[in-house]
Amino acid sequence: MLDEQRTGLVDYQMLIGGEWVEAADGSKMKSENPYKGTDWASVPDGAEADVDAAVAAARSALNGEWGALSARDRGKLMRRLGDLIAERAEHLASVESTDNGKLYKEMLAQAKYLPEWLYYFAGAADKIGGDVIPSERPNFHIYTRHEPIGVVGAITPWNSPILLLGFKLAPALAAGCTLVVKPSEHTPVSTLEFAKLFEEAGFPPGVFNVVTGGPAAGAALSSHPGINKIGFTGSDATGRKVLQAGAENFTRVTLELGGKSPNIVFDDADLEAAANGVIAGVFGATGQTCMAGSRLLVQKSVKEELLQRVAKRARTIVMGDPMSAETEMGPMATRPQFEKVMGMLARARDAGAEIVTGGDASPNHDGFFIQPTIVDASENTDLEVVRDEVFGPVLSVLTFETEEEAIEIANDTRFGLAAGIWTQSGQRGTRVAHKVRAGTVWINAYRVVAPNVPFGGFGHSGIGRENGFDAIRAYTETKSVWTELTGATRDPFSIG
């Protein structure tokens, strides 16, 4: 636990080329504990010069000791890193909970699961093989290689910093890349604590670099000509800026962006299970997850019964200290996000939305607490809270009568990250899953991920996929090699 750190300001440095350093201009910024609403840590406020130094260090490692390692030896280092994460999971979770206000038990579960990403991709590192391609020309032997794409810039969010870093880190290391990480300015500390494990695990200096800072650091990383690939998790608005910045240098990108994911409940569903899934899908993590099931689509014949179950449970959710085992929902992770969600709820009320429960800040807590909120939008489907990602504990309720209508409503969004389907008919569940435009669909479940299962979205929910073996290919370039076998003199003006 970090009781001693909660009582005073803890000072951190950032990691560049294996050295812990301050920002080039000496600037610092503070990180706020959202439960207490007070500053608890100080970190460097990096900018362009620091990104330049980190990219140079990453390039040096790529062309040096790290680049010379065999894939098997990279895998060994990754497994050692996974072991260290498992050993320090409680500490990492405590730091993360202090920094972003999410439940310690949730952060601990994530920290304990994170090593599986390192183990899975470590096992894949020496299995990134190319192909021998049959040639129509008998005098050529043709094969492909998958080579590291180069230096990767990873820009990570404030809701689950080190787990979502792992989605990028593990396949990038397996592919042989080096990284420069820019964590959210709101939650930089757990990434800095995580960075301490790399030297202990035996990684060469410069393989993993962390530049803390605000938007200036993120913009410098996105537009840096020395970055070969950007992996970004965040909003679609910021993702668009990252994409535009990278386009100037033809930087490859993977974007895991927002969602407005539907939980679709049919009249034959187990309503108790569905209610639990809806609650976990939107109020778990205080709604601060890209895959939040923030739209409940319920068949009209069971709307009242299901809504009664969900509202009753929402009113009993225990809010409080994220470090307490009894707490079920913590505060919003940042002051700006708290203000954003409160503004959206105020505008929903002004538009005549029916607030079933919640709808305001919690009167019983300091910090950035918002009541679990349910908005019945069945008569007003154009509300902002229905159309846009809230990223808070707000559930919008919509109704449908037929399967076709449910699919139409589910797909009526610019997003397409995830969806849940609740039915006791396996045929219906599969049929609807195939027609809903979403990168991940759960049937009678919600919010489950694994390192070997691809994750990403359609539309404004992003570009590319993280996780799964194919994610490694996103961190490689494919090279085709033609070897002429006969040595015969060829016409220099012919092809083939």
Short mmCIF file of C-alpha atoms in Angstrom, two decimals:
data_model
loop_
_atom_site.label_atom_id
_atom_site.label_comp_id
_atom_site.label_asym_id
_atom_site.label_seq_id
_atom_site.Cartn_x
_atom_site.Cartn_y
_atom_site.Cartn_z
CA MET A 1 0.00 0.00 0.00
CA LEU A 2 1.01 3.63 -0.40
CA ASP A 3 -0.18 5.13 2.86
CA GLU A 4 3.12 6.94 3.28
CA GLN A 5 2.85 8.29 -0.27
CA ARG A 6 -0.70 9.49 0.27
CA THR A 7 0.43 11.94 2.96
CA GLY A 8 3.07 13.78 0.94
CA LEU A 9 4.10 14.68 -2.60
CA VAL A 10 6.20 11.93 -4.17
CA ASP A 11 8.76 13.04 -6.75
CA TYR A 12 9.42 10.97 -9.88
CA GLN A 13 11.75 11.15 -12.88
CA MET A 14 11.23 9.74 -16.35
CA LEU A 15 13.22 6.97 -18.03
CA ILE A 16 15.27 7.68 -21.17
CA GLY A 17 18.04 5.39 -22.40
CA GLY A 18 18.23 3.56 -19.08
CA GLU A 19 18.68 6.78 -17.09
CA TRP A 20 16.19 8.45 -14.75
CA VAL A 21 16.07 12.10 -15.79
CA GLU A 22 14.16 15.34 -15.40
CA ALA A 23 12.60 17.17 -18.35
CA ALA A 24 15.18 18.95 -20.48
CA ASP A 25 13.78 22.33 -19.42
CA GLY A 26 13.25 21.28 -15.81
CA SER A 27 9.46 21.54 -15.97
CA LYS A 28 7.35 19.50 -13.55
CA MET A 29 3.66 18.70 -13.29
CA LYS A 30 1.54 17.24 -10.52
CA SER A 31 -0.70 14.19 -10.46
CA GLU A 32 -3.95 14.38 -8.53
CA ASN A 33 -5.47 11.71 -6.31
CA PRO A 34 -9.11 11.76 -7.50
CA TYR A 35 -10.45 10.20 -4.28
CA LYS A 36 -9.04 13.00 -2.15
CA GLY A 37 -8.96 15.70 -4.80
CA THR A 38 -5.39 16.60 -3.83
CA ASP A 39 -2.00 16.39 -5.54
CA TRP A 40 0.04 13.38 -4.46
CA ALA A 41 2.92 13.04 -6.97
CA SER A 42 5.19 15.20 -9.09
CA VAL A 43 6.58 14.09 -12.46
CA PRO A 44 8.58 15.71 -15.28
CA ASP A 45 6.56 17.70 -17.80
CA GLY A 46 8.36 16.53 -20.91
CA ALA A 47 8.17 18.07 -24.36
CA GLU A 48 9.76 17.86 -27.81
CA ALA A 49 13.39 17.76 -26.64
CA ASP A 50 12.65 14.87 -24.30
CA VAL A 51 10.82 12.95 -27.03
CA ASP A 52 13.82 13.51 -29.32
CA ALA A 53 16.15 12.05 -26.68
CA ALA A 54 13.88 9.07 -26.03
CA VAL A 55 13.47 8.26 -29.73
CA ALA A 56 17.25 8.45 -30.19
CA ALA A 57 17.76 6.08 -27.26
CA ALA A 58 15.18 3.65 -28.62
CA ARG A 59 16.81 3.76 -32.08
CA SER A 60 20.24 3.12 -30.57
CA ALA A 61 18.95 0.06 -28.69
CA LEU A 62 17.19 -1.20 -31.82
CA ASN A 63 20.41 -0.96 -33.84
CA GLY A 64 22.54 -2.24 -30.99
CA GLU A 65 22.26 -4.78 -28.19
CA TRP A 66 18.50 -5.36 -28.42
CA GLY A 67 18.54 -5.75 -32.17
CA ALA A 68 21.33 -8.32 -31.91
CA LEU A 69 19.38 -10.58 -29.52
CA SER A 70 17.80 -13.74 -30.84
CA ALA A 71 14.04 -14.07 -30.69
CA ARG A 72 14.45 -16.80 -28.09
CA ASP A 73 16.49 -14.49 -25.86
CA ARG A 74 13.93 -11.71 -26.25
CA GLY A 75 11.31 -14.19 -25.06
CA LYS A 76 13.39 -15.04 -21.99
CA LEU A 77 13.59 -11.39 -20.98
CA MET A 78 9.85 -10.99 -21.51
CA ARG A 79 9.11 -13.97 -19.27
CA ARG A 80 11.36 -12.51 -16.58
CA LEU A 81 9.49 -9.20 -16.85
CA GLY A 82 6.20 -11.08 -16.49
CA ASP A 83 7.50 -12.75 -13.32
CA LEU A 84 8.50 -9.40 -11.85
CA ILE A 85 5.09 -7.91 -12.61
CA ALA A 86 3.47 -10.83 -10.80
CA GLU A 87 5.76 -10.30 -7.80
CA ARG A 88 5.02 -6.55 -7.64
CA ALA A 89 1.34 -6.69 -8.58
CA GLU A 90 0.10 -5.36 -5.23
CA HIS A 91 2.45 -2.38 -5.35
CA LEU A 92 1.60 -1.55 -8.96
CA ALA A 93 -2.12 -1.81 -8.22
CA SER A 94 -1.81 0.44 -5.18
CA VAL A 95 -0.01 3.12 -7.20
CA GLU A 96 -2.52 2.90 -10.02
CA SER A 97 -5.53 3.11 -7.71
CA THR A 98 -4.03 6.14 -5.97
CA ASP A 99 -3.41 7.82 -9.31
CA ASN A 100 -6.69 7.10 -11.14
CA GLY A 101 -9.21 6.44 -8.37
CA LYS A 102 -10.35 3.07 -9.67
CA LEU A 103 -10.85 0.22 -7.25
CA TYR A 104 -7.70 -1.32 -5.85
CA LYS A 105 -9.21 -4.78 -6.28
CA GLU A 106 -9.83 -4.09 -9.98
CA MET A 107 -6.34 -2.70 -10.50
CA LEU A 108 -4.90 -5.68 -8.62
CA ALA A 109 -6.81 -8.11 -10.84
CA GLN A 110 -5.43 -6.32 -13.91
CA ALA A 111 -1.86 -6.28 -12.56
CA LYS A 112 -2.04 -9.99 -11.75
CA TYR A 113 -3.38 -10.77 -15.23
CA LEU A 114 -0.89 -8.57 -17.10
CA PRO A 115 1.96 -11.14 -16.92
CA GLU A 116 -0.10 -13.41 -19.17
CA TRP A 117 0.45 -10.92 -22.01
CA LEU A 118 4.21 -11.17 -21.53
CA TYR A 119 4.12 -14.96 -21.31
CA TYR A 120 1.87 -15.40 -24.35
CA PHE A 121 3.86 -13.10 -26.62
CA ALA A 122 7.19 -14.33 -25.25
CA GLY A 123 6.19 -17.77 -26.49
CA ALA A 124 5.34 -16.29 -29.87
CA ALA A 125 8.60 -14.34 -30.27
CA ASP A 126 10.55 -17.17 -31.90
CA LYS A 127 7.61 -18.30 -34.02
CA ILE A 128 7.37 -15.23 -36.24
CA GLY A 129 8.26 -17.07 -39.40
CA GLY A 130 8.01 -16.07 -43.02
CA ASP A 131 6.96 -18.16 -46.00
CA VAL A 132 8.71 -19.86 -48.85
CA ILE A 133 6.74 -18.82 -51.92
CA PRO A 134 6.46 -21.13 -54.95
CA SER A 135 8.04 -19.45 -57.95
CA GLU A 136 6.88 -19.66 -61.52
CA ARG A 137 10.51 -19.06 -62.44
CA PRO A 138 12.67 -22.13 -61.68
CA ASN A 139 15.79 -19.98 -61.35
CA PHE A 140 14.48 -18.13 -58.26
CA HIS A 141 14.09 -19.04 -54.60
CA ILE A 142 11.61 -16.66 -52.94
CA TYR A 143 10.85 -16.20 -49.26
CA THR A 144 9.51 -13.58 -46.86
CA ARG A 145 10.79 -12.19 -43.58
CA HIS A 146 8.89 -10.30 -40.89
CA GLU A 147 11.28 -7.70 -39.54
CA PRO A 148 10.71 -5.33 -36.58
CA ILE A 149 8.87 -2.23 -37.71
CA GLY A 150 11.29 -0.17 -35.62
CA VAL A 151 10.69 2.36 -32.84
CA VAL A 152 7.15 2.31 -31.46
CA GLY A 153 5.44 5.26 -29.80
CA ALA A 154 2.83 4.10 -27.30
CA ILE A 155 0.32 6.67 -26.04
CA THR A 156 -1.73 5.24 -23.21
CA PRO A 157 -4.92 6.35 -21.39
CA TRP A 158 -5.70 7.12 -17.79
CA ASN A 159 -8.28 4.45 -17.09
CA SER A 160 -6.12 1.27 -17.07
CA PRO A 161 -2.61 2.54 -17.79
CA ILE A 162 -0.37 -0.50 -17.44
CA LEU A 163 -2.83 -3.15 -18.69
CA LEU A 164 -3.50 -1.19 -21.88
CA LEU A 165 0.22 -0.51 -22.19
CA GLY A 166 0.66 -4.29 -22.09
CA PHE A 167 -1.60 -4.63 -25.14
CA LYS A 168 1.06 -2.68 -27.08
CA LEU A 169 4.23 -3.58 -25.24
CA ALA A 170 4.05 -7.37 -25.40
CA PRO A 171 3.61 -7.82 -29.19
CA ALA A 172 6.07 -4.99 -29.90
CA LEU A 173 8.80 -6.62 -27.79
CA ALA A 174 8.06 -10.03 -29.31
CA ALA A 175 8.50 -8.52 -32.78
CA GLY A 176 11.86 -7.00 -31.75
CA CYS A 177 10.80 -3.35 -31.53
CA THR A 178 11.80 -0.72 -28.99
CA LEU A 179 9.35 1.68 -27.35
CA VAL A 180 8.82 5.26 -26.23
CA VAL A 181 5.77 5.50 -23.96
CA LYS A 182 3.80 8.65 -23.23
CA PRO A 183 1.30 7.91 -20.44
CA SER A 184 -1.67 10.14 -19.77
CA GLU A 185 -0.71 13.32 -17.96
CA HIS A 186 -3.49 12.48 -15.49
CA THR A 187 -2.10 9.07 -14.48
CA PRO A 188 1.63 8.83 -15.23
CA VAL A 189 2.90 7.26 -12.03
CA SER A 190 2.07 3.56 -12.45
CA THR A 191 3.89 3.56 -15.81
CA LEU A 192 6.99 5.01 -14.11
CA GLU A 193 6.80 2.36 -11.40
CA PHE A 194 6.36 -0.28 -14.10
CA ALA A 195 9.42 1.07 -15.94
CA LYS A 196 11.62 0.26 -12.94
CA LEU A 197 11.20 -3.44 -13.66
CA PHE A 198 12.95 -3.37 -17.04
CA GLU A 199 16.49 -2.94 -15.75
CA GLU A 200 15.87 -5.57 -13.10
CA ALA A 201 14.60 -7.96 -15.76
CA GLY A 202 17.80 -7.46 -17.76
CA PHE A 203 16.57 -5.44 -20.73
CA PRO A 204 19.24 -3.36 -22.47
CA PRO A 205 19.01 0.41 -21.90
CA GLY A 206 16.77 2.20 -24.37
CA VAL A 207 14.44 -0.68 -25.14
CA PHE A 208 11.74 0.90 -22.96
CA ASN A 209 11.57 4.65 -22.47
CA VAL A 210 8.96 6.78 -20.72
CA VAL A 211 8.35 10.47 -21.40
CA THR A 212 5.79 12.01 -19.07
CA GLY A 213 4.07 15.22 -20.04
CA GLY A 214 0.95 16.81 -21.42
CA PRO A 215 -0.42 17.31 -24.93
CA ALA A 216 2.87 18.80 -26.18
CA ALA A 217 4.70 15.55 -25.49
CA GLY A 218 1.95 13.50 -27.13
CA ALA A 219 1.96 15.72 -30.23
CA ALA A 220 5.75 15.53 -30.48
CA LEU A 221 5.67 11.74 -30.28
CA SER A 222 2.82 11.36 -32.81
CA SER A 223 4.55 13.56 -35.38
CA HIS A 224 8.14 12.43 -34.79
CA PRO A 225 9.87 11.29 -38.00
CA GLY A 226 11.87 8.74 -36.02
CA ILE A 227 8.76 6.87 -34.88
CA ASN A 228 7.82 3.96 -37.14
CA LYS A 229 4.53 3.05 -35.51
CA ILE A 230 2.09 4.61 -33.06
CA GLY A 231 -0.11 2.55 -30.76
CA PHE A 232 -2.78 4.78 -29.22
CA THR A 233 -5.69 4.18 -26.85
CA GLY A 234 -8.09 7.05 -26.16
CA SER A 235 -10.99 9.04 -27.57
CA ASP A 236 -11.90 9.16 -31.25
CA ALA A 237 -11.31 12.93 -31.25
CA THR A 238 -7.71 12.56 -30.06
CA GLY A 239 -7.25 9.46 -32.21
CA ARG A 240 -8.03 11.56 -35.28
CA LYS A 241 -5.27 14.01 -34.32
CA VAL A 242 -2.80 11.15 -33.80
CA LEU A 243 -3.71 9.72 -37.20
CA GLN A 244 -3.30 13.08 -38.92
CA ALA A 245 0.05 13.73 -37.24
CA GLY A 246 1.37 10.30 -38.16
CA ALA A 247 0.24 10.65 -41.76
CA GLU A 248 2.87 13.35 -42.35
CA ASN A 249 5.57 10.70 -41.93
CA PHE A 250 3.53 7.70 -43.16
CA THR A 251 3.76 6.33 -39.62
CA ARG A 252 1.89 3.08 -39.15
CA VAL A 253 -0.89 3.29 -36.55
CA THR A 254 -3.05 1.12 -34.37
CA LEU A 255 -5.89 3.09 -32.78
CA GLU A 256 -8.08 1.64 -30.04
CA LEU A 257 -10.68 4.34 -29.54
CA GLY A 258 -14.03 4.88 -27.89
CA GLY A 259 -17.28 3.00 -27.85
CA LYS A 260 -21.00 3.31 -27.32
CA SER A 261 -21.54 -0.37 -26.86
CA PRO A 262 -24.98 -1.99 -26.65
CA ASN A 263 -26.07 -4.64 -24.18
CA ILE A 264 -29.01 -6.26 -26.00
CA VAL A 265 -31.48 -8.11 -23.78
CA PHE A 266 -34.15 -10.31 -25.39
CA ASP A 267 -37.32 -11.44 -23.68
CA ASP A 268 -36.08 -15.02 -23.33
CA ALA A 269 -32.93 -13.99 -21.44
CA ASP A 270 -32.10 -14.97 -17.88
CA LEU A 271 -32.99 -11.54 -16.51
CA GLU A 272 -31.02 -11.94 -13.29
CA ALA A 273 -27.87 -12.77 -15.24
CA ALA A 274 -28.60 -9.99 -17.73
CA ALA A 275 -29.09 -7.45 -14.95
CA ASN A 276 -25.76 -8.42 -13.40
CA GLY A 277 -24.10 -8.14 -16.80
CA VAL A 278 -25.60 -4.71 -17.43
CA ILE A 279 -24.50 -3.47 -13.99
CA ALA A 280 -20.95 -4.79 -14.43
CA GLY A 281 -20.80 -3.54 -18.00
CA VAL A 282 -21.49 0.11 -17.23
CA PHE A 283 -20.90 0.72 -13.52
CA GLY A 284 -17.84 -1.49 -13.16
CA ALA A 285 -14.73 0.72 -13.39
CA THR A 286 -17.09 3.69 -12.82
CA GLY A 287 -17.96 3.41 -16.50
CA GLN A 288 -14.41 4.45 -17.37
CA THR A 289 -13.68 1.75 -19.90
CA CYS A 290 -13.79 1.93 -23.68
CA MET A 291 -15.91 -1.23 -23.79
CA ALA A 292 -18.52 0.03 -21.30
CA GLY A 293 -21.99 -1.29 -22.12
CA SER A 294 -23.43 2.20 -21.94
CA ARG A 295 -26.54 1.48 -24.04
CA LEU A 296 -29.11 -1.00 -22.73
CA LEU A 297 -31.33 -2.25 -25.56
CA VAL A 298 -34.16 -4.22 -24.00
CA GLN A 299 -37.16 -5.91 -25.60
CA LYS A 300 -40.29 -3.97 -24.61
CA SER A 301 -42.06 -6.93 -23.01
CA VAL A 302 -39.38 -7.25 -20.30
CA LYS A 303 -38.28 -3.63 -20.02
CA GLU A 304 -40.02 -2.83 -16.74
CA GLU A 305 -38.86 -5.98 -14.99
CA LEU A 306 -35.25 -5.65 -16.12
CA LEU A 307 -35.09 -1.92 -15.48
CA GLN A 308 -36.46 -2.43 -11.98
CA ARG A 309 -33.74 -4.99 -11.25
CA VAL A 310 -30.95 -2.81 -12.63
CA ALA A 311 -32.14 0.38 -10.93
CA LYS A 312 -32.57 -1.34 -7.58
CA ARG A 313 -29.00 -2.67 -7.70
CA ALA A 314 -27.61 0.67 -8.94
CA ARG A 315 -29.06 2.46 -5.92
CA THR A 316 -27.18 0.13 -3.56
CA ILE A 317 -23.72 0.41 -5.16
CA VAL A 318 -21.22 1.25 -2.44
CA MET A 319 -19.05 4.26 -3.28
CA GLY A 320 -16.02 5.31 -1.32
CA ASP A 321 -12.30 4.79 -0.83
CA PRO A 322 -10.96 2.83 -3.82
CA MET A 323 -8.51 1.07 -1.52
CA SER A 324 -11.32 -0.38 0.62
CA ALA A 325 -12.46 -3.94 -0.08
CA GLU A 326 -16.08 -2.90 0.53
CA THR A 327 -16.10 -0.20 -2.13
CA GLU A 328 -17.86 -1.13 -5.38
CA MET A 329 -17.40 2.11 -7.31
CA GLY A 330 -14.74 4.78 -7.02
CA PRO A 331 -14.60 8.39 -8.23
CA MET A 332 -14.03 9.66 -11.73
CA ALA A 333 -10.33 9.47 -12.49
CA THR A 334 -9.81 13.13 -13.35
CA ARG A 335 -11.32 16.51 -12.60
CA PRO A 336 -11.90 17.29 -16.32
CA GLN A 337 -13.71 13.99 -16.81
CA PHE A 338 -15.89 14.63 -13.76
CA GLU A 339 -16.84 18.03 -15.14
CA LYS A 340 -17.49 16.59 -18.61
CA VAL A 341 -19.90 13.93 -17.33
CA MET A 342 -21.69 16.38 -15.03
CA GLY A 343 -22.17 18.70 -18.01
CA MET A 344 -23.64 15.91 -20.13
CA LEU A 345 -26.09 14.98 -17.35
CA ALA A 346 -27.15 18.61 -16.93
CA ARG A 347 -27.84 18.89 -20.65
CA ALA A 348 -29.80 15.62 -20.59
CA ARG A 349 -32.05 16.98 -17.83
CA ASP A 350 -32.49 20.25 -19.72
CA ALA A 351 -33.58 18.23 -22.76
CA GLY A 352 -36.29 16.54 -20.71
CA ALA A 353 -34.58 13.17 -20.20
CA GLU A 354 -36.16 10.82 -17.68
CA ILE A 355 -33.59 10.12 -14.96
CA VAL A 356 -34.54 6.76 -13.43
CA THR A 357 -31.89 6.97 -10.73
CA GLY A 358 -28.80 9.05 -9.98
CA GLY A 359 -28.05 11.96 -12.26
CA ASP A 360 -25.86 14.04 -9.98
CA ALA A 361 -22.66 14.15 -8.00
CA SER A 362 -22.69 12.05 -4.86
CA PRO A 363 -23.72 14.22 -1.88
CA ASN A 364 -22.00 11.87 0.56
CA HIS A 365 -18.44 12.00 -0.76
CA ASP A 366 -15.65 14.43 -1.48
CA GLY A 367 -13.60 13.90 -4.59
CA PHE A 368 -14.97 13.28 -8.08
CA PHE A 369 -17.90 10.99 -7.30
CA ILE A 370 -20.93 10.70 -9.59
CA GLN A 371 -23.98 8.65 -8.70
CA PRO A 372 -24.68 5.53 -10.76
CA THR A 373 -27.12 6.98 -13.28
CA ILE A 374 -29.81 5.46 -15.50
CA VAL A 375 -31.43 7.54 -18.23
CA ASP A 376 -34.61 6.20 -19.87
CA ALA A 377 -34.09 7.38 -23.43
CA SER A 378 -36.72 5.20 -25.08
CA GLU A 379 -38.68 8.34 -26.03
CA ASN A 380 -35.66 10.54 -26.82
CA THR A 381 -33.03 8.59 -28.72
CA ASP A 382 -31.15 11.67 -29.94
CA LEU A 383 -29.87 12.67 -26.50
CA GLU A 384 -26.16 13.43 -26.24
CA VAL A 385 -25.78 10.73 -23.56
CA VAL A 386 -27.23 8.21 -26.03
CA ARG A 387 -25.13 9.20 -29.04
CA ASP A 388 -21.73 10.10 -27.54
CA GLU A 389 -19.29 8.27 -25.32
CA VAL A 390 -19.82 9.41 -21.73
CA PHE A 391 -16.97 7.46 -20.11
CA GLY A 392 -18.71 7.57 -16.77
CA PRO A 393 -21.35 5.67 -14.75
CA VAL A 394 -24.27 6.52 -17.05
CA LEU A 395 -26.58 3.97 -18.67
CA SER A 396 -28.99 4.91 -21.46
CA VAL A 397 -32.04 2.66 -21.87
CA LEU A 398 -33.59 2.04 -25.29
CA THR A 399 -36.29 -0.42 -26.31
CA PHE A 400 -37.05 -2.62 -29.31
CA GLU A 401 -39.76 -5.04 -30.38
CA THR A 402 -38.14 -7.29 -32.98
CA GLU A 403 -34.72 -8.83 -33.54
CA GLU A 404 -34.29 -6.77 -36.68
CA GLU A 405 -35.05 -3.56 -34.80
CA ALA A 406 -32.54 -4.48 -32.09
CA ILE A 407 -29.81 -4.92 -34.69
CA GLU A 408 -30.74 -1.64 -36.38
CA ILE A 409 -30.54 0.30 -33.08
CA ALA A 410 -27.33 -1.43 -32.04
CA ASN A 411 -25.66 -0.42 -35.29
CA ASP A 412 -27.00 3.15 -35.22
CA THR A 413 -23.75 4.62 -33.91
CA ARG A 414 -20.45 5.86 -35.27
CA PHE A 415 -18.71 3.44 -32.90
CA GLY A 416 -18.35 -0.34 -33.07
CA LEU A 417 -16.10 -1.59 -30.28
CA ALA A 418 -18.16 -4.16 -28.37
CA ALA A 419 -21.62 -5.57 -27.76
CA GLY A 420 -23.38 -7.97 -25.41
CA ILE A 421 -26.29 -10.23 -26.33
CA TRP A 422 -28.48 -11.81 -23.68
CA THR A 423 -30.70 -14.70 -24.80
CA GLN A 424 -31.17 -18.37 -24.01
CA SER A 425 -31.39 -19.17 -27.71
CA GLY A 426 -28.00 -20.14 -29.08
CA GLN A 427 -29.28 -19.67 -32.61
CA ARG A 428 -30.50 -16.13 -31.94
CA GLY A 429 -27.35 -15.20 -30.05
CA THR A 430 -25.10 -16.32 -32.91
CA ARG A 431 -27.37 -14.81 -35.57
CA VAL A 432 -27.39 -11.39 -33.91
CA ALA A 433 -23.65 -11.53 -33.11
CA HIS A 434 -22.93 -11.91 -36.81
CA LYS A 435 -25.03 -8.87 -37.72
CA VAL A 436 -23.94 -6.42 -35.02
CA ARG A 437 -21.05 -4.26 -36.18
CA ALA A 438 -18.62 -4.57 -33.30
CA GLY A 439 -15.09 -5.88 -32.91
CA THR A 440 -15.99 -7.99 -29.87
CA VAL A 441 -19.37 -9.57 -29.12
CA TRP A 442 -20.14 -11.46 -25.93
CA ILE A 443 -23.15 -13.77 -25.67
CA ASN A 444 -24.50 -13.98 -22.10
CA ALA A 445 -21.34 -12.29 -20.78
CA TYR A 446 -19.61 -8.90 -20.81
CA ARG A 447 -16.16 -7.29 -20.33
CA VAL A 448 -13.94 -10.32 -20.88
CA VAL A 449 -10.57 -10.04 -22.64
CA ALA A 450 -7.52 -12.28 -23.06
CA PRO A 451 -4.05 -11.89 -24.58
CA ASN A 452 -4.72 -14.43 -27.34
CA VAL A 453 -8.03 -12.91 -28.52
CA PRO A 454 -7.98 -9.94 -30.95
CA PHE A 455 -9.46 -6.70 -29.60
CA GLY A 456 -10.39 -3.54 -31.49
CA GLY A 457 -13.32 -1.91 -33.20
CA PHE A 458 -15.24 -0.88 -36.29
CA GLY A 459 -15.81 2.69 -37.45
CA HIS A 460 -14.78 5.39 -35.00
CA SER A 461 -13.72 2.73 -32.50
CA GLY A 462 -10.37 2.47 -34.18
CA ILE A 463 -7.99 0.99 -36.71
CA GLY A 464 -6.36 -2.41 -36.38
CA ARG A 465 -6.45 -5.00 -33.61
CA GLU A 466 -4.51 -5.57 -30.42
CA ASN A 467 -3.92 -8.98 -28.82
CA GLY A 468 -3.83 -12.32 -30.54
CA PHE A 469 -0.90 -13.69 -32.52
CA ASP A 470 -1.70 -11.51 -35.52
CA ALA A 471 -1.08 -8.41 -33.39
CA ILE A 472 2.65 -9.13 -33.72
CA ARG A 473 2.38 -8.60 -37.48
CA ALA A 474 1.26 -5.03 -36.80
CA TYR A 475 4.73 -4.45 -35.33
CA THR A 476 6.62 -5.90 -38.30
CA GLU A 477 7.32 -5.07 -41.92
CA THR A 478 7.16 -7.88 -44.47
CA LYS A 479 10.21 -8.21 -46.71
CA SER A 480 10.24 -10.36 -49.85
CA VAL A 481 13.61 -11.86 -50.81
CA TRP A 482 14.35 -13.14 -54.35
CA THR A 483 17.49 -15.24 -54.83
CA GLU A 484 18.63 -15.98 -58.37
CA LEU A 485 19.90 -19.58 -58.42
CA THR A 486 21.59 -20.15 -61.77
CA GLY A 487 23.85 -17.16 -62.18
CA ALA A 488 22.93 -17.06 -65.86
CA THR A 489 23.34 -13.82 -67.79
CA ARG A 490 20.00 -12.05 -67.99
CA ASP A 491 18.68 -9.28 -70.20
CA PRO A 492 19.11 -6.15 -68.03
CA PHE A 493 16.06 -4.56 -69.61
CA SER A 494 13.65 -7.42 -68.79
CA ILE A 495 11.64 -8.13 -65.68
CA GLY A 496 11.54 -11.69 -64.41
#
